């Protein structure tokens, strides 16, 4: 069943009609593609005789297009680094992806070495193509000296360009205004999406200087909302001036949501990504989990969290990105100023979001739009993110009934822990298909079968 080139008919599949309303359909898969969708019996596919097609009963599970996670850090440049390898690599990280119902990930460029040159891009891509369990896109990194080469990396296949205007993990930082603006200009000239880590560096430095290592401050005080607001305001201004496409990674505050909402009403191409941790946890979580929940940008106040849910449900937010950023627990146990920032999240996006829909904090329709449709549309992926004829048969069967606690011993991420440990969730994936091929079943990933994504309007393979 479900080998390449094999046809099969998925019966008793529940798909999202609108909001939380489901409908039963049958889905015909031939080779890597979806070739038919219809009401039960409508496709007229024979299940016996010489033209018989194998039947795969979805047992009334929800069937979604495989999730597209536009923001992960798999820590793997393709050049072996022993310390990074303890946290993750393309193999372990993409096993976590398919186990989480994610069939496409976009890897961020702050690896060692960073993805800032054409050759670094090629090394990472060739390595990922040999080891990834799901499909992947790679971001090119903006640096102090590569604005002249950035178009070539995008031309070679990079899915977008990531720019850090505030320092975070890694050493990528673009914080001179002229240089920062040059990348917004390049986004317009060369038609790529500029994804930004939007925390203003001068603002971060001013606030960090107030504290010293005798205090154990809340991370949200050291990197406060106003730093994010400043950076997003500047990004909106540059987008208005140059008309590029700007993607605000991990938007975490009301101020950012308000700025992005009004920039959309102006007609600017400013996109808003939200992470699950900014939706499901707030700044008080560090009282319980300490530096485990230290990440950039930080967990915010309850009122910011509320504003993110509003943005999610009123159409302001475009995507959910996990910002999966594994670190070892040993590193997380270090004192505040020495602990690294970042949390794993690939395996929990789907159950968190589905549980929220079943609890009526949002709808399955919104989850589908933000986790599948929109990442494919914004980044121009060919054949991804839709349950439609002609699209890749990237599918996930989702159990809407079974409630199960997040169990760290069952995770595939090499770091082996989760900020949601113990949380009881529904919406766990039971089967994942990548381009027609079964890549996760009975709790076990199979592969590696991942390929680099193709962008619309290119012949890049
Ligand atoms: Zn990130």
Coordinates of C-alpha atoms and ligand atoms in Angstrom, one line a residue:
X1 CA 0.0 0.0 0.0
X2 CA 1.0 3.5 -0.8
X3 CA 4.3 2.9 -2.6
X4 CA 5.4 5.3 -5.3
X5 CA 3.5 4.7 -8.5
X6 CA 0.7 2.8 -6.8
X7 CA -2.9 4.0 -6.9
X8 CA -5.2 3.9 -4.0
X9 CA -8.6 5.2 -3.0
X10 CA -9.0 6.7 0.4
X11 CA -12.5 6.2 1.7
X12 CA -14.3 7.6 4.7
X13 CA -12.1 10.7 4.9
X14 CA -13.5 13.7 6.8
X15 CA -12.5 17.0 5.3
X16 CA -13.2 20.5 6.4
X17 CA -16.2 22.1 4.7
X18 CA -16.3 25.3 6.6
X19 CA -15.5 26.4 10.2
X20 CA -15.7 23.2 12.2
X21 CA -18.1 21.5 9.8
X22 CA -16.8 18.3 8.2
X23 CA -17.9 16.3 5.1
X24 CA -17.1 12.7 4.1
X25 CA -15.2 12.4 0.9
X26 CA -13.1 9.9 -1.1
X27 CA -9.7 10.8 -2.4
X28 CA -8.0 9.1 -5.3
X29 CA -4.1 9.1 -5.2
X30 CA -2.1 8.0 -8.2
X31 CA 1.7 8.1 -7.8
X32 CA 2.6 11.3 -6.1
X33 CA -0.5 13.2 -6.8
X34 CA -4.2 13.6 -5.8
X35 CA -6.1 12.7 -9.0
X36 CA -9.7 12.7 -7.7
X37 CA -11.9 13.9 -4.9
X38 CA -15.6 13.3 -4.6
X39 CA -18.5 12.3 -2.4
X40 CA -18.6 8.6 -1.5
X41 CA -19.0 6.5 -4.6
X42 CA -18.9 9.6 -6.9
X43 CA -15.5 8.9 -8.4
X44 CA -16.7 5.5 -9.8
X45 CA -13.3 3.8 -9.0
X46 CA -13.5 0.0 -9.3
X47 CA -12.4 -1.9 -6.3
X48 CA -12.4 -5.2 -8.1
X49 CA -11.6 -6.4 -11.7
X50 CA -8.6 -5.6 -13.9
X51 CA -8.7 -1.9 -13.2
X52 CA -9.2 -2.3 -9.5
X53 CA -7.7 0.3 -7.2
X54 CA -6.6 -0.6 -3.6
X55 CA -8.8 0.9 -0.9
X56 CA -7.5 2.6 2.2
X57 CA -10.2 3.2 4.8
X58 CA -9.5 6.5 6.6
X59 CA -11.9 5.3 9.3
X60 CA -13.6 8.8 9.6
X61 CA -10.4 10.5 10.6
X62 CA -9.9 14.1 9.6
X63 CA -7.7 14.2 6.5
X64 CA -5.7 17.4 6.0
X65 CA -3.1 18.4 3.5
X66 CA 0.3 17.8 5.2
X67 CA 1.2 20.8 7.3
X68 CA 3.8 23.3 6.0
X69 CA 5.9 24.6 8.8
X70 CA 7.6 27.7 7.5
X71 CA 10.0 28.2 10.4
X72 CA 12.2 25.5 11.9
X73 CA 15.8 25.3 13.1
X74 CA 17.1 21.8 12.4
X75 CA 20.7 22.9 13.5
X76 CA 22.2 21.1 10.5
X77 CA 24.2 22.9 7.8
X78 CA 25.4 19.7 6.2
X79 CA 28.8 20.2 7.8
X80 CA 29.1 18.0 10.9
X81 CA 29.1 20.0 14.2
X82 CA 29.2 17.7 17.2
X83 CA 27.5 20.2 19.6
X84 CA 24.7 21.1 17.2
X85 CA 24.2 17.4 16.4
X86 CA 23.3 16.7 20.1
X87 CA 20.2 19.0 19.5
X88 CA 19.0 17.9 16.1
X89 CA 19.9 17.2 12.5
X90 CA 17.9 16.9 9.3
X91 CA 17.1 13.3 9.9
X92 CA 15.8 13.6 13.5
X93 CA 14.1 16.9 12.9
X94 CA 12.2 15.7 9.9
X95 CA 11.2 12.5 11.6
X96 CA 9.7 14.8 14.2
X97 CA 8.0 16.6 11.4
X98 CA 6.3 13.6 9.8
X99 CA 5.3 12.3 13.3
X100 CA 3.6 15.7 13.8
X101 CA 1.8 15.6 10.5
X102 CA 4.2 18.1 8.9
X103 CA 5.2 17.2 5.3
X104 CA 7.2 20.4 4.5
X105 CA 9.6 22.4 6.6
X106 CA 11.5 25.6 5.9
X107 CA 14.9 25.6 7.6
X108 CA 16.3 28.8 8.9
X109 CA 19.8 29.9 7.9
X110 CA 21.4 30.5 11.4
X111 CA 23.2 27.1 11.3
X112 CA 27.0 26.6 11.6
X113 CA 28.1 27.7 9.1
X114 CA 25.2 30.0 8.3
X115 CA 23.4 29.8 4.9
X116 CA 24.6 33.1 3.6
X117 CA 26.5 32.0 0.4
X118 CA 25.6 30.0 -2.6
X119 CA 28.1 27.3 -1.7
X120 CA 26.7 27.0 1.9
X121 CA 23.2 26.7 0.4
X122 CA 24.3 23.9 -1.9
X123 CA 26.0 22.0 0.8
X124 CA 22.9 22.2 3.1
X125 CA 20.5 21.4 0.2
X126 CA 22.5 18.3 -0.9
X127 CA 22.7 17.0 2.6
X128 CA 19.0 17.6 3.3
X129 CA 18.1 15.9 0.1
X130 CA 19.8 12.7 1.3
X131 CA 18.6 12.7 4.9
X132 CA 15.2 14.5 5.1
X133 CA 12.0 12.5 5.9
X134 CA 9.8 15.3 4.7
X135 CA 10.0 17.9 1.9
X136 CA 12.0 21.0 2.7
X137 CA 12.8 24.6 1.7
X138 CA 15.8 26.5 2.8
X139 CA 16.0 30.2 3.8
X140 CA 19.1 32.2 2.7
X141 CA 20.4 34.4 5.5
X142 CA 20.9 38.1 5.1
X143 CA 24.4 39.2 6.3
X144 CA 26.5 42.3 6.5
X145 CA 28.2 41.5 3.2
X146 CA 25.9 39.4 1.0
X147 CA 23.2 41.7 -0.3
X148 CA 24.8 41.6 -3.7
X149 CA 24.7 37.8 -3.8
X150 CA 21.3 37.2 -2.2
X151 CA 19.4 37.1 -5.5
X152 CA 21.6 34.3 -6.8
X153 CA 20.8 32.1 -3.7
X154 CA 17.1 32.7 -4.2
X155 CA 17.5 31.9 -7.9
X156 CA 19.2 28.6 -7.0
X157 CA 16.1 27.6 -5.0
X158 CA 16.0 29.3 -1.6
X159 CA 12.5 29.7 -0.4
X160 CA 13.1 33.2 0.9
X161 CA 15.6 35.4 2.8
X162 CA 15.7 35.6 6.6
X163 CA 17.1 38.8 8.2
X164 CA 17.8 39.2 11.9
X165 CA 17.5 42.9 12.9
X166 CA 18.1 41.9 16.5
X167 CA 20.6 39.4 17.7
X168 CA 19.4 35.9 18.6
X169 CA 20.9 32.4 18.2
X170 CA 23.8 32.4 15.7
X171 CA 25.8 35.4 14.5
X172 CA 23.5 36.7 11.8
X173 CA 22.7 40.4 12.5
X174 CA 21.8 43.2 10.1
X175 CA 21.3 46.3 12.2
X176 CA 22.6 49.2 10.2
X177 CA 19.6 51.1 8.8
X178 CA 21.0 51.4 5.2
X179 CA 21.9 47.8 5.0
X180 CA 18.6 46.7 6.5
X181 CA 16.8 48.8 3.9
X182 CA 18.9 47.3 1.1
X183 CA 17.3 43.9 1.7
X184 CA 13.7 45.3 1.6
X185 CA 14.7 46.9 -1.7
X186 CA 16.1 43.6 -2.9
X187 CA 12.9 41.8 -1.9
X188 CA 11.0 44.1 -4.3
X189 CA 13.5 43.9 -7.1
X190 CA 14.0 40.1 -7.1
X191 CA 10.5 39.1 -5.9
X192 CA 11.5 37.1 -2.8
X193 CA 9.8 37.0 0.6
X194 CA 11.9 38.8 3.3
X195 CA 11.3 37.1 6.6
X196 CA 12.4 39.1 9.5
X197 CA 13.3 38.4 13.1
X198 CA 11.9 41.7 14.3
X199 CA 13.4 42.9 17.6
X200 CA 15.3 46.2 17.3
X201 CA 18.9 45.7 18.3
X202 CA 19.5 49.1 19.9
X203 CA 16.3 48.6 22.0
X204 CA 17.5 45.2 23.1
X205 CA 20.9 46.5 24.2
X206 CA 19.4 49.4 26.1
X207 CA 17.2 47.0 28.1
X208 CA 19.8 44.3 28.7
X209 CA 22.1 47.0 30.2
X210 CA 19.5 47.7 32.9
X211 CA 19.9 44.2 34.4
X212 CA 22.8 42.4 35.8
X213 CA 23.5 38.8 36.4
X214 CA 22.5 39.0 40.1
X215 CA 18.9 39.4 39.2
X216 CA 16.8 36.7 37.6
X217 CA 14.6 38.8 35.4
X218 CA 11.7 37.8 33.3
X219 CA 12.9 37.4 29.7
X220 CA 9.9 39.6 28.6
X221 CA 11.4 42.5 30.6
X222 CA 14.9 42.0 29.1
X223 CA 13.5 41.9 25.6
X224 CA 10.2 43.9 26.0
X225 CA 7.4 44.3 23.5
X226 CA 8.5 47.8 22.5
X227 CA 11.7 46.3 20.8
X228 CA 9.5 44.2 18.6
X229 CA 7.1 47.1 17.9
X230 CA 10.0 49.3 16.8
X231 CA 11.4 46.7 14.4
X232 CA 8.0 45.9 12.8
X233 CA 7.2 49.6 12.4
X234 CA 10.4 50.1 10.5
X235 CA 9.7 47.0 8.4
X236 CA 6.3 48.3 7.5
X237 CA 7.8 51.7 6.5
X238 CA 10.4 50.0 4.3
X239 CA 7.7 47.8 2.7
X240 CA 5.6 50.9 2.0
X241 CA 8.6 52.6 0.4
X242 CA 9.8 49.7 -1.7
X243 CA 6.8 47.4 -2.2
X244 CA 8.5 44.1 -1.4
X245 CA 7.0 41.2 0.5
X246 CA 7.7 41.2 4.2
X247 CA 7.1 38.2 6.5
X248 CA 7.1 39.0 10.2
X249 CA 8.4 35.9 12.0
X250 CA 7.0 34.9 15.4
X251 CA 4.8 38.0 15.9
X252 CA 4.2 38.0 19.6
X253 CA 2.6 41.3 20.7
X254 CA -0.6 43.3 20.3
X255 CA 1.4 46.2 18.9
X256 CA 2.8 44.0 16.1
X257 CA -0.7 42.6 15.3
X258 CA -2.1 46.2 15.2
X259 CA 0.7 47.4 12.9
X260 CA 0.3 44.4 10.5
X261 CA -3.5 44.7 10.5
X262 CA -3.3 48.3 9.4
X263 CA -0.5 47.6 6.8
X264 CA -2.7 45.0 5.2
X265 CA -5.6 47.5 5.0
X266 CA -3.2 49.8 3.2
X267 CA -2.6 47.0 0.7
X268 CA 1.0 46.2 1.7
X269 CA 2.3 42.7 1.4
X270 CA 3.1 42.2 5.1
X271 CA 2.5 38.7 6.5
X272 CA 2.1 37.7 10.1
X273 CA 3.4 34.4 11.5
X274 CA 2.5 33.3 15.0
X275 CA 4.1 30.5 17.0
X276 CA 2.1 28.0 19.1
X277 CA 4.2 28.9 22.2
X278 CA 3.1 32.5 22.0
X279 CA -0.5 31.4 21.7
X280 CA -0.6 28.7 24.4
X281 CA 1.9 29.9 27.0
X282 CA 2.4 33.3 28.6
X283 CA 5.3 35.0 30.5
X284 CA 4.2 33.4 33.8
X285 CA 5.2 30.0 32.4
X286 CA 8.9 30.7 33.3
X287 CA 7.8 30.5 37.0
X288 CA 7.2 26.8 36.3
X289 CA 9.6 25.9 33.6
X290 CA 12.4 28.5 34.1
X291 CA 14.8 28.7 31.1
X292 CA 13.1 25.8 29.3
X293 CA 10.7 28.5 28.0
X294 CA 13.3 31.1 27.3
X295 CA 13.0 31.9 23.6
X296 CA 13.3 35.0 21.3
X297 CA 11.0 36.8 21.2
X298 CA 10.0 36.0 24.8
X299 CA 6.7 34.7 26.1
X300 CA 4.5 37.7 26.5
X301 CA 1.7 39.0 28.9
X302 CA -1.8 37.5 29.0
X303 CA -3.1 40.6 27.1
X304 CA -0.6 40.1 24.3
X305 CA -1.7 36.4 24.1
X306 CA -5.3 37.5 23.8
X307 CA -4.5 39.9 21.0
X308 CA -2.7 37.1 19.1
X309 CA -5.9 34.9 19.2
X310 CA -7.9 37.9 17.9
X311 CA -5.4 38.3 15.1
X312 CA -5.6 34.6 14.4
X313 CA -9.3 34.7 14.1
X314 CA -9.9 38.0 12.3
X315 CA -7.7 37.2 9.3
X316 CA -4.6 39.3 10.3
X317 CA -2.4 36.3 11.0
X318 CA -1.3 34.4 8.0
X319 CA 0.7 31.4 9.2
X320 CA 1.6 29.2 12.2
X321 CA 5.3 28.6 12.4
X322 CA 6.6 26.3 15.1
X323 CA 10.0 28.1 15.4
X324 CA 11.2 24.6 16.4
X325 CA 14.5 25.5 18.0
X326 CA 15.9 22.6 20.0
X327 CA 18.5 22.9 22.7
X328 CA 19.7 20.3 25.2
X329 CA 18.2 20.2 28.7
X330 CA 21.7 20.5 30.1
X331 CA 22.0 23.9 28.3
X332 CA 18.6 24.9 29.5
X333 CA 19.5 24.3 33.1
X334 CA 22.2 27.0 33.0
X335 CA 21.7 30.3 34.7
X336 CA 19.5 32.8 32.9
X337 CA 22.2 34.8 31.2
X338 CA 24.0 31.6 29.9
X339 CA 20.9 29.6 28.8
X340 CA 20.2 29.5 25.1
X341 CA 16.9 30.7 23.6
X342 CA 14.5 28.4 21.8
X343 CA 12.0 25.6 22.3
X344 CA 11.2 22.5 20.3
X345 CA 7.7 22.5 18.7
X346 CA 7.4 20.5 15.4
X347 CA 5.5 17.6 17.0
X348 CA 2.9 19.6 18.9
X349 CA 1.7 22.2 16.3
X350 CA -1.1 20.0 14.9
X351 CA -2.5 18.7 18.2
X352 CA -2.3 22.1 19.9
X353 CA -4.1 23.8 17.0
X354 CA -6.7 21.1 16.5
X355 CA -7.5 21.0 20.2
X356 CA -7.9 24.8 20.1
X357 CA -10.4 24.4 17.2
X358 CA -12.3 21.6 19.1
X359 CA -12.4 23.9 22.1
X360 CA -13.8 26.6 19.9
X361 CA -10.9 29.0 20.4
X362 CA -10.6 29.0 16.6
X363 CA -11.9 26.8 13.8
X364 CA -10.5 23.8 11.8
X365 CA -11.0 26.0 8.7
X366 CA -8.6 28.6 10.2
X367 CA -6.1 25.9 11.2
X368 CA -6.2 24.6 7.6
X369 CA -5.7 28.1 6.2
X370 CA -2.8 29.0 8.4
X371 CA -1.0 25.7 8.5
X372 CA -1.4 24.5 4.9
X373 CA -2.9 26.9 2.4
X374 CA -1.2 30.2 3.3
X375 CA 2.4 29.0 3.7
X376 CA 2.2 27.5 0.2
X377 CA 0.6 30.6 -1.3
X378 CA 2.9 33.2 0.4
X379 CA 6.1 31.3 -0.5
X380 CA 4.8 30.2 -4.0
X381 CA 5.2 26.5 -3.5
X382 CA 4.2 24.4 -6.5
X383 CA 1.6 21.7 -5.8
X384 CA 1.5 22.0 -2.0
X385 CA -0.9 22.8 0.8
X386 CA -4.3 22.0 -0.8
X387 CA -6.5 18.9 -1.0
X388 CA -7.2 19.4 -4.7
X389 CA -6.8 17.4 -7.9
X390 CA -3.3 17.9 -9.3
X391 CA -1.7 18.7 -5.9
X392 CA 0.9 16.5 -4.2
X393 CA -0.6 13.8 -2.1
X394 CA 0.8 15.1 1.1
X395 CA -1.8 14.0 3.6
X396 CA -2.2 13.6 7.3
X397 CA -4.9 11.5 9.0
X398 CA -5.9 13.2 12.2
X399 CA -7.6 11.5 15.2
X400 CA -10.1 14.0 16.6
X401 CA -11.2 11.8 19.5
X402 CA -8.4 10.4 21.5
X403 CA -7.1 12.7 24.2
X404 CA -3.4 12.0 25.0
X405 CA -0.8 13.8 27.1
X406 CA 2.4 15.1 25.5
X407 CA 4.9 12.4 26.3
X408 CA 8.6 13.4 26.0
X409 CA 9.7 9.7 25.7
X410 CA 7.7 9.5 22.4
X411 CA 9.2 12.5 20.7
X412 CA 11.5 12.2 17.7
X413 CA 13.3 15.5 18.2
X414 CA 16.8 14.7 19.4
X415 CA 16.6 17.2 22.3
X416 CA 13.9 15.0 23.8
X417 CA 11.7 17.4 25.7
X418 CA 8.7 19.6 25.2
X419 CA 7.4 22.8 26.9
X420 CA 3.9 21.2 26.7
X421 CA 4.9 18.0 28.6
X422 CA 1.8 16.6 30.3
X423 CA -0.7 18.8 28.4
X424 CA -3.6 16.6 27.3
X425 CA -4.4 17.2 23.6
X426 CA -6.6 15.8 20.8
X427 CA -5.7 16.0 17.1
X428 CA -2.8 13.6 17.0
X429 CA -1.7 12.4 13.6
X430 CA -2.2 8.6 12.9
X431 CA -0.8 8.4 9.4
X432 CA 1.2 10.8 7.3
X433 CA 1.8 10.6 3.5
X434 CA 4.4 12.4 1.5
X435 CA 3.7 12.7 -2.2
X436 CA 1.6 9.5 -2.0
X437 CA 4.0 7.5 0.1
X438 CA 3.3 6.5 3.7
X439 CA 6.0 8.1 5.9
X440 CA 4.4 7.8 9.3
X441 CA 2.2 5.0 10.8
X442 CA 1.9 3.2 14.1
X443 CA 4.2 5.8 15.7
X444 CA 7.0 5.0 13.3
X445 CA 8.4 7.3 10.6
X446 CA 9.8 5.8 7.4
X447 CA 12.2 7.3 4.9
X448 CA 14.2 9.4 4.1
X449 CA 12.1 10.4 1.1
X450 CA 12.2 14.2 1.3
X451 CA 12.9 16.5 -1.6
X452 CA 13.5 20.3 -1.9
X453 CA 10.2 22.1 -2.7
X454 CA 9.7 23.7 -6.1
X455 CA 8.7 27.3 -6.4
X456 CA 6.0 28.5 -8.9
X457 CA 7.4 30.0 -12.0
X458 CA 10.8 28.2 -11.9
X459 CA 12.1 25.0 -13.3
X460 CA 14.2 24.4 -10.2
X461 CA 14.0 20.8 -9.0
Ligands
LIG1 ZN1 13.4 31.1 14.7

